[in-house]
Amino acid sequence: MPSFATSPGTRDILAPDSARWRQFQQVFADVVETAGFAHIIPPMFEDLGVFLRVGESTEIVTKEMYDFEDKGGRRVALRPEQTASVCRAYVEHRPVTPWKVWYAGPNFRYEKPQQGRYRQFDQVGVEVLGVDDPQLDAEVIALAMEFYRRLGLVGVQLSLNSLGDSGDRDRYAAALRVHFSSHIDALSGESRVTLERNPLRVLDSKRPEDGALIAAAPRMADHLSDAAAAHFVAVQSSLRDAGVAFVVDDRLVRGLDYYRRTTFEFVSTSLTAAHTAIGGGGRYDGLVADLGGPDTPGIGFALGLDRTLLACDAEGVFGAPLSRVEVFVVDATGGGEAGLICGQLRAAGIGADRAYEQRSMKAQMKSADRSGAPLCIIIGDDERTGNTAILRTMEGGSQQTVQRDDLVMQVRRALGR
Ligand code: AMP
């Protein structure tokens, strides 16, 4: 028989990590729902056209899309990100603005798998549609920082930039094209290809041979319209008011073509691998119109769950939650009593587990140990006939005999509840 393993770039998330993932999403939900965001669950695949708006010059679209024709002849793609889906949903449902939504779930990009880079990876994020106020930009950014704080992360650096309005961005791209083209011989082969597609992305190059040319390149700040420049100043001032530290990095362009004005990235200072960006976002004021809707401003961010957890590991924070099993029931009388007691405890909201197949007392005690439960209940023949139970603390091994009728109360007491 053939045996199978997961596809490259995908993983099974097993316990206790799986519980940590859920907790991650729960903490995020708590932070953003307190700020008035409502949950949206977009589909995992959509018409390819929705995602082409992410940018036909980005690798996400040109190289990494999981697109295919379905059995009905429709050209669809697994979502590489969720902002485009949210904007498509906005156009489809026309909710009242400001529309504040959050999401959590997997995205798919055909990338070269490595540590912190997967083909199926999870993000949590928010989007706000219909508001152009720079105070909102600052609030959205502060929300992400608050989430990191709740996780216990301290080494998160915020980089901020403005990409201007679409006219500014085009003029800046043209200036970069002139600059890099006039020094084309000094540019790496890779960046020459990038230059053809998208001059802004050359600024992203980490190749040492490109460093000097990038340092000498024209600056976005000199190409901002008055309106975009004023917006950027106001965002920075609101961030200062909110006590959010940031650095302005006018080389920050981000991978998606739809960004306008405010863009930002969160970098973990605890990660030493190549992929230290744990989240990012920005304004995308043209995207809704690009998807056939009315002119609508939008801003949001997406935070990479996988990489953020690597940062948590590096900082030794936000560990996997403890086992939910609080009591392990060891039954030497055949298992029927264990079934009854587990049912009773679970109905009372107490986590309980047991062994099966009439295993030996020793084997059951081993399972109790492995379960992580702080307590175990032991039922032998004497306890069954006497309608009692032995309640034992796993650490230290102190034990007492209690009446079966009092069992739930005694367990609660032993658990300190
Ligand atoms: P993006 O949607 O490209 O702006 O990415 C936002 C965040 O998602 C990044 O900062 C990463 O933390 C995470 N991310 C993006 N692509 C991947 C990937 N292939 N594997 C793991 N995390 C990713």
Coordinates of C-alpha atoms and ligand atoms in Angstrom, one line a residue:
M1 CA 0.0 0.0 0.0
P2 CA 1.3 3.5 -0.7
S3 CA 1.8 5.7 2.3
F4 CA 1.4 9.4 2.2
A5 CA 2.9 12.5 3.9
T6 CA 1.8 16.1 3.7
S7 CA 2.6 18.1 0.6
P8 CA 5.7 20.3 0.7
G9 CA 4.9 23.6 2.5
T10 CA 2.0 22.1 4.4
R11 CA 1.9 20.7 7.9
D12 CA -0.3 18.9 10.3
I13 CA -0.8 21.0 13.4
L14 CA -0.9 18.6 16.2
A15 CA -1.5 19.0 19.9
P16 CA -0.5 20.9 21.9
D17 CA 0.3 23.3 19.1
S18 CA -3.2 23.1 17.7
A19 CA -4.6 24.4 21.0
R20 CA -2.1 27.2 20.8
W21 CA -3.4 28.1 17.4
R22 CA -6.9 28.3 18.6
Q23 CA -5.9 30.4 21.6
F24 CA -4.0 32.7 19.2
Q25 CA -7.1 33.3 17.2
Q26 CA -9.2 33.7 20.4
V27 CA -6.9 36.4 21.8
F28 CA -7.0 38.1 18.5
A29 CA -10.8 37.9 18.4
D30 CA -11.0 39.4 22.0
V31 CA -8.7 42.3 21.0
V32 CA -10.5 43.3 17.8
E33 CA -14.1 42.5 18.9
T34 CA -13.6 44.8 21.8
A35 CA -12.7 47.5 19.2
G36 CA -16.0 46.9 17.3
F37 CA -14.8 44.5 14.5
A38 CA -17.2 41.8 13.4
H39 CA -16.1 38.4 12.2
I40 CA -16.1 37.6 8.5
I41 CA -15.5 34.2 7.0
P42 CA -14.8 34.5 3.3
P43 CA -14.6 31.4 1.1
M44 CA -11.2 29.8 0.6
F45 CA -11.5 30.0 -3.2
E46 CA -12.9 32.6 -5.5
D47 CA -13.0 33.7 -9.1
L48 CA -9.4 34.2 -10.1
G49 CA -10.2 37.8 -11.2
V50 CA -10.7 38.8 -7.6
F51 CA -7.1 38.0 -6.8
L52 CA -5.6 39.4 -10.0
R53 CA -6.4 42.8 -8.3
V54 CA -3.7 42.0 -5.7
G55 CA -1.3 43.0 -8.5
E56 CA -0.4 41.6 -11.8
S57 CA 3.2 42.5 -11.3
T58 CA 3.5 40.7 -7.9
E59 CA 4.9 37.3 -7.6
I60 CA 1.9 36.3 -5.5
V61 CA -0.1 36.6 -8.7
T62 CA 2.4 35.7 -11.4
K63 CA 4.1 32.7 -9.8
E64 CA 2.4 31.7 -6.6
M65 CA -1.3 31.4 -7.3
Y66 CA -3.0 28.0 -6.8
D67 CA -5.4 28.6 -9.7
F68 CA -7.3 26.0 -11.6
E69 CA -10.4 25.4 -13.7
D70 CA -13.2 23.7 -11.8
K71 CA -15.5 21.1 -13.2
G72 CA -17.9 23.8 -14.3
G73 CA -15.2 25.5 -16.4
R74 CA -14.7 28.4 -14.0
R75 CA -11.3 29.8 -13.4
V76 CA -10.9 29.9 -9.7
A77 CA -8.0 30.3 -7.2
L78 CA -7.3 29.4 -3.6
R79 CA -7.0 32.7 -1.8
P80 CA -3.4 34.0 -1.4
E81 CA -4.6 36.6 1.1
Q82 CA -8.0 37.8 2.3
T83 CA -8.1 41.6 1.7
A84 CA -9.3 41.2 -1.9
S85 CA -12.0 38.8 -0.7
V86 CA -13.2 41.2 1.9
C87 CA -13.4 44.0 -0.7
R88 CA -15.2 41.7 -3.1
A89 CA -17.6 40.9 -0.2
Y90 CA -18.1 44.6 0.4
V91 CA -19.0 45.2 -3.2
E92 CA -21.4 42.2 -3.2
H93 CA -23.2 43.0 0.1
R94 CA -22.8 46.8 0.3
P95 CA -22.8 47.0 4.1
V96 CA -23.1 50.3 6.0
T97 CA -19.8 52.0 6.5
P98 CA -17.6 52.1 8.3
W99 CA -17.4 48.4 7.8
K100 CA -15.0 46.9 10.3
V101 CA -14.3 43.2 9.9
W102 CA -11.8 40.7 11.2
Y103 CA -10.8 37.3 9.8
A104 CA -8.6 34.3 10.6
G105 CA -7.7 31.4 8.4
P106 CA -5.4 29.8 5.9
N107 CA -4.1 31.3 2.7
F108 CA -2.2 29.5 -0.1
R109 CA 0.9 30.6 -2.0
Y110 CA 3.1 28.4 -4.1
E111 CA 6.3 29.6 -2.5
K112 CA 9.6 27.8 -1.8
P113 CA 9.0 26.2 1.6
Q114 CA 11.4 26.9 4.4
Q115 CA 11.3 27.8 8.1
G116 CA 8.6 30.5 8.5
R117 CA 7.5 30.2 4.9
Y118 CA 4.8 27.7 3.9
R119 CA 2.5 27.1 1.0
Q120 CA -0.5 27.0 3.4
F121 CA -0.1 29.5 6.1
D122 CA -2.5 31.2 8.5
Q123 CA -3.2 34.8 9.0
V124 CA -5.4 36.9 11.3
G125 CA -6.3 40.3 10.1
V126 CA -8.7 43.3 10.1
E127 CA -10.1 45.5 7.4
V128 CA -12.0 48.8 7.7
L129 CA -13.9 50.1 4.6
G130 CA -15.3 53.5 4.1
V131 CA -13.1 55.7 6.2
D132 CA -10.3 58.0 5.1
D133 CA -9.4 59.5 8.5
P134 CA -5.6 59.2 9.4
Q135 CA -6.7 58.7 13.0
L136 CA -8.1 55.3 11.9
D137 CA -4.8 54.3 10.3
A138 CA -3.1 54.9 13.7
E139 CA -5.9 53.1 15.5
V140 CA -5.6 50.0 13.3
I141 CA -1.9 49.9 13.8
A142 CA -2.2 50.3 17.5
L143 CA -4.7 47.4 17.6
A144 CA -2.0 45.1 16.1
M145 CA 0.5 46.3 18.7
E146 CA -2.0 45.7 21.4
F147 CA -2.5 42.1 20.1
Y148 CA 1.3 41.5 20.2
R149 CA 1.3 42.9 23.8
R150 CA -1.4 40.5 24.8
L151 CA 0.6 37.6 23.4
G152 CA 3.5 38.8 25.6
L153 CA 5.8 39.8 22.7
V154 CA 8.1 42.6 23.4
G155 CA 10.5 42.5 20.4
V156 CA 8.2 43.9 17.7
Q157 CA 9.3 46.9 15.7
L158 CA 6.9 48.9 13.6
S159 CA 8.1 50.3 10.3
L160 CA 5.9 52.9 8.6
N161 CA 5.9 54.5 5.1
S162 CA 3.5 56.3 2.8
L163 CA 3.3 55.1 -0.9
G164 CA 1.3 58.2 -1.8
D165 CA -1.8 58.3 -4.0
S166 CA -1.9 56.3 -7.2
G167 CA -0.5 59.2 -9.3
D168 CA 2.3 59.7 -6.8
R169 CA 3.1 56.0 -6.9
D170 CA 3.2 56.0 -10.6
R171 CA 5.5 59.0 -10.8
Y172 CA 7.8 57.5 -8.2
A173 CA 7.9 54.2 -10.1
A174 CA 8.9 56.1 -13.2
A175 CA 11.7 58.0 -11.3
L176 CA 13.0 54.7 -9.9
R177 CA 12.9 53.1 -13.4
V178 CA 15.0 56.0 -14.7
H179 CA 17.4 55.7 -11.8
F180 CA 17.9 52.0 -11.9
S181 CA 18.0 51.8 -15.7
S182 CA 20.8 54.3 -15.9
H183 CA 22.9 52.1 -13.7
I184 CA 21.6 48.8 -15.0
D185 CA 25.1 47.2 -15.2
A186 CA 25.5 47.5 -11.5
L187 CA 22.2 45.9 -10.7
S188 CA 21.9 42.2 -9.9
G189 CA 20.3 40.0 -12.5
E190 CA 17.4 39.3 -10.3
S191 CA 16.7 43.0 -9.7
R192 CA 16.9 43.6 -13.5
V193 CA 14.0 41.2 -13.9
T194 CA 12.1 42.9 -11.0
L195 CA 12.7 46.3 -12.6
E196 CA 10.9 45.2 -15.7
R197 CA 7.8 44.2 -13.7
N198 CA 7.8 46.6 -10.8
P199 CA 10.5 49.2 -10.1
L200 CA 9.3 49.6 -6.5
R201 CA 10.0 46.0 -5.6
V202 CA 13.7 46.6 -6.5
L203 CA 13.8 48.5 -3.2
D204 CA 13.0 45.2 -1.5
S205 CA 16.1 43.5 -2.9
K206 CA 18.4 42.1 -0.1
R207 CA 21.3 41.4 -2.6
P208 CA 24.5 43.1 -1.4
E209 CA 25.3 44.3 -5.0
D210 CA 22.1 46.3 -5.1
G211 CA 22.7 48.1 -1.8
A212 CA 24.5 51.1 -3.0
L213 CA 22.1 51.8 -5.9
I214 CA 19.1 51.4 -3.6
A215 CA 20.6 53.8 -1.1
A216 CA 21.1 56.4 -3.8
A217 CA 17.6 55.9 -5.3
P218 CA 15.0 58.7 -5.4
R219 CA 12.9 58.8 -2.2
M220 CA 9.1 58.3 -2.0
A221 CA 8.9 61.2 0.4
D222 CA 9.8 63.6 -2.4
H223 CA 7.0 62.3 -4.6
L224 CA 4.1 62.5 -2.3
S225 CA 1.2 64.8 -3.2
D226 CA 0.3 67.5 -0.6
A227 CA -2.8 65.5 0.4
A228 CA -0.8 62.3 0.9
A229 CA 2.0 64.0 2.7
A230 CA -0.5 65.7 5.1
H231 CA -2.2 62.3 5.7
F232 CA 1.1 60.7 6.5
V233 CA 2.1 63.5 9.0
A234 CA -1.3 63.1 10.7
V235 CA -0.9 59.3 11.0
Q236 CA 2.5 59.8 12.7
S237 CA 1.1 62.4 15.0
S238 CA -1.8 60.1 16.1
L239 CA 0.6 57.3 16.6
R240 CA 2.8 59.5 18.9
D241 CA -0.4 60.5 20.8
A242 CA -1.2 56.8 21.3
G243 CA 2.3 56.1 22.5
V244 CA 3.0 53.7 19.6
A245 CA 6.7 53.7 18.7
F246 CA 7.6 53.5 15.0
V247 CA 10.4 54.1 12.5
V248 CA 9.7 55.7 9.2
D249 CA 11.3 53.5 6.5
D250 CA 10.8 55.1 3.1
R251 CA 12.1 51.9 1.4
L252 CA 9.2 49.9 2.7
V253 CA 7.1 49.0 -0.3
R254 CA 5.3 45.7 0.6
G255 CA 4.5 42.9 -1.7
L256 CA 1.0 43.8 -2.8
D257 CA 0.3 46.3 -5.6
Y258 CA -2.9 47.8 -4.2
Y259 CA -1.4 49.7 -1.3
R260 CA -1.8 53.5 -1.3
R261 CA -0.7 56.1 1.3
T262 CA 0.0 54.4 4.7
T263 CA 1.9 51.2 4.6
F264 CA 3.4 49.4 7.6
E265 CA 5.2 46.3 8.7
F266 CA 5.8 44.5 12.0
V267 CA 9.2 42.9 12.3
S268 CA 10.2 40.6 15.1
T269 CA 13.6 41.5 16.6
S270 CA 13.8 38.1 18.2
L271 CA 13.8 36.1 14.9
T272 CA 17.1 35.7 13.3
A273 CA 16.0 33.8 10.2
A274 CA 15.5 35.6 6.9
H275 CA 11.8 36.0 7.5
T276 CA 11.4 38.4 10.4
A277 CA 8.3 40.1 9.0
I278 CA 5.5 38.9 11.2
G279 CA 2.7 41.1 9.8
G280 CA 1.9 44.1 7.8
G281 CA -0.7 46.2 6.1
G282 CA -1.8 49.5 4.8
R283 CA -4.3 51.6 2.9
Y284 CA -5.8 50.3 -0.4
D285 CA -8.1 53.1 -1.4
G286 CA -8.4 52.0 -5.0
L287 CA -9.2 48.3 -4.4
V288 CA -12.9 48.4 -4.0
A289 CA -13.3 50.5 -7.2
D290 CA -11.0 48.0 -9.0
L291 CA -13.4 45.3 -8.0
G292 CA -16.3 47.1 -9.6
G293 CA -17.6 48.9 -6.5
P294 CA -17.9 52.6 -5.6
D295 CA -14.8 54.6 -4.7
T296 CA -14.2 53.5 -1.1
P297 CA -11.2 54.0 1.1
G298 CA -9.9 50.9 3.0
I299 CA -7.2 50.0 5.4
G300 CA -6.2 46.8 7.2
F301 CA -3.5 44.4 8.2
A302 CA -2.7 40.7 8.2
L303 CA -0.5 39.1 10.7
G304 CA 1.1 35.8 10.0
L305 CA 0.2 33.2 12.7
D306 CA 2.9 30.8 11.9
R307 CA 5.7 33.3 12.0
T308 CA 4.3 35.1 15.0
L309 CA 4.3 31.8 16.9
L310 CA 8.0 31.4 16.0
A311 CA 8.6 34.8 17.5
C312 CA 6.7 33.7 20.6
D313 CA 8.9 30.6 20.8
A314 CA 12.0 32.8 20.4
E315 CA 10.8 35.1 23.3
G316 CA 9.6 32.2 25.4
V317 CA 6.1 33.6 25.6
F318 CA 2.5 32.4 24.8
G319 CA 3.3 28.7 25.4
A320 CA 0.9 26.0 24.5
P321 CA -2.1 25.9 26.8
L322 CA -2.2 23.1 29.4
S323 CA -4.2 20.0 28.9
R324 CA -8.0 20.4 29.5
V325 CA -8.1 17.1 31.3
E326 CA -8.3 17.8 35.0
V327 CA -9.1 14.4 36.3
F328 CA -8.1 10.9 35.0
V329 CA -10.3 8.1 36.1
V330 CA -8.5 4.8 36.7
D331 CA -11.0 1.9 37.0
A332 CA -9.8 -1.5 38.0
T333 CA -13.3 -3.0 37.9
G334 CA -13.8 -3.2 34.2
G335 CA -14.3 0.3 33.0
G336 CA -18.1 0.8 33.6
E337 CA -17.4 3.0 36.7
A338 CA -14.9 5.1 34.8
G339 CA -17.6 5.7 32.1
L340 CA -20.1 6.8 34.7
I341 CA -17.7 9.1 36.6
C342 CA -16.4 10.7 33.5
G343 CA -19.9 11.5 32.3
Q344 CA -20.7 13.0 35.7
L345 CA -17.6 15.1 35.8
R346 CA -17.9 16.3 32.3
A347 CA -21.5 17.3 32.8
A348 CA -20.3 19.4 35.7
G349 CA -17.8 21.2 33.4
I350 CA -14.8 19.3 34.7
G351 CA -12.3 17.9 32.1
A352 CA -12.2 14.1 32.5
D353 CA -10.6 11.2 30.7
R354 CA -10.1 7.5 31.2
A355 CA -8.5 4.4 29.8
Y356 CA -10.1 1.6 27.8
E357 CA -9.7 -2.1 27.1
Q358 CA -9.5 -3.1 30.8
R359 CA -5.8 -2.2 30.9
S360 CA -3.8 -3.1 34.0
M361 CA -3.8 -0.7 37.0
K362 CA -0.2 0.2 36.2
A363 CA -0.9 0.9 32.5
Q364 CA -3.9 3.1 33.5
M365 CA -1.7 5.1 36.0
K366 CA 0.8 5.6 33.2
S367 CA -2.0 7.0 31.0
A368 CA -3.1 9.2 33.9
D369 CA 0.4 10.6 34.1
R370 CA 0.6 11.2 30.4
S371 CA -2.8 13.0 30.4
G372 CA -1.4 15.9 32.3
A373 CA -4.3 15.9 34.7
P374 CA -3.5 17.2 38.2
L375 CA -5.9 14.7 39.8
C376 CA -6.9 11.1 39.4
I377 CA -9.7 9.0 40.7
I378 CA -9.1 5.3 41.4
I379 CA -11.9 2.8 41.6
G380 CA -11.1 -0.7 42.8
D381 CA -13.5 -3.5 44.0
D382 CA -13.6 -2.0 47.5
E383 CA -14.6 1.4 46.3
R384 CA -17.2 0.0 43.9
T385 CA -18.9 -2.0 46.6
G386 CA -18.5 0.7 49.3
N387 CA -19.8 3.4 46.9
T388 CA -16.6 5.4 47.4
A389 CA -13.7 6.6 45.3
I390 CA -10.0 7.4 45.9
L391 CA -9.1 10.9 45.0
R392 CA -5.4 11.3 44.4
T393 CA -3.2 14.3 43.5
M394 CA -0.8 13.3 40.8
E395 CA 2.0 15.5 42.1
G396 CA 2.9 14.3 45.5
G397 CA 0.5 11.4 45.5
S398 CA -1.5 12.3 48.5
Q399 CA -4.9 10.6 48.5
Q400 CA -8.2 10.4 50.3
T401 CA -11.3 8.2 50.2
V402 CA -14.4 10.2 49.4
Q403 CA -18.1 9.2 49.1
R404 CA -19.3 8.8 45.5
D405 CA -22.2 11.2 46.2
D406 CA -19.7 13.9 47.1
L407 CA -17.3 13.2 44.3
V408 CA -18.0 16.2 42.1
M409 CA -17.8 18.6 45.1
Q410 CA -14.6 17.0 46.4
V411 CA -13.0 17.2 42.9
R412 CA -14.0 20.9 42.7
R413 CA -12.4 21.5 46.0
A414 CA -9.2 19.7 45.1
L415 CA -9.0 21.8 41.9
G416 CA -9.5 25.0 43.9
R417 CA -12.7 25.9 42.1
Ligands
AMP1 P1 1.4 39.7 3.2 O1 0.0 39.1 3.1 O2 2.3 39.2 2.2 O3 1.4 41.1 3.5 O4 2.0 39.0 4.6 C1 1.6 39.3 5.8 C2 2.2 38.4 6.8 O5 1.8 37.0 6.6 C3 3.7 38.3 6.7 O6 4.3 39.3 7.5 C4 4.0 36.9 7.2 O7 4.1 37.0 8.6 C5 2.8 36.1 6.8 N1 3.2 35.4 5.6 C6 3.1 35.8 4.3 N2 3.4 34.8 3.5 C7 3.7 33.7 4.2 C8 4.1 32.3 4.0 N3 4.3 31.9 2.8 N4 4.3 31.5 5.1 C9 4.2 32.0 6.3 N5 3.8 33.2 6.6 C10 3.6 34.1 5.6

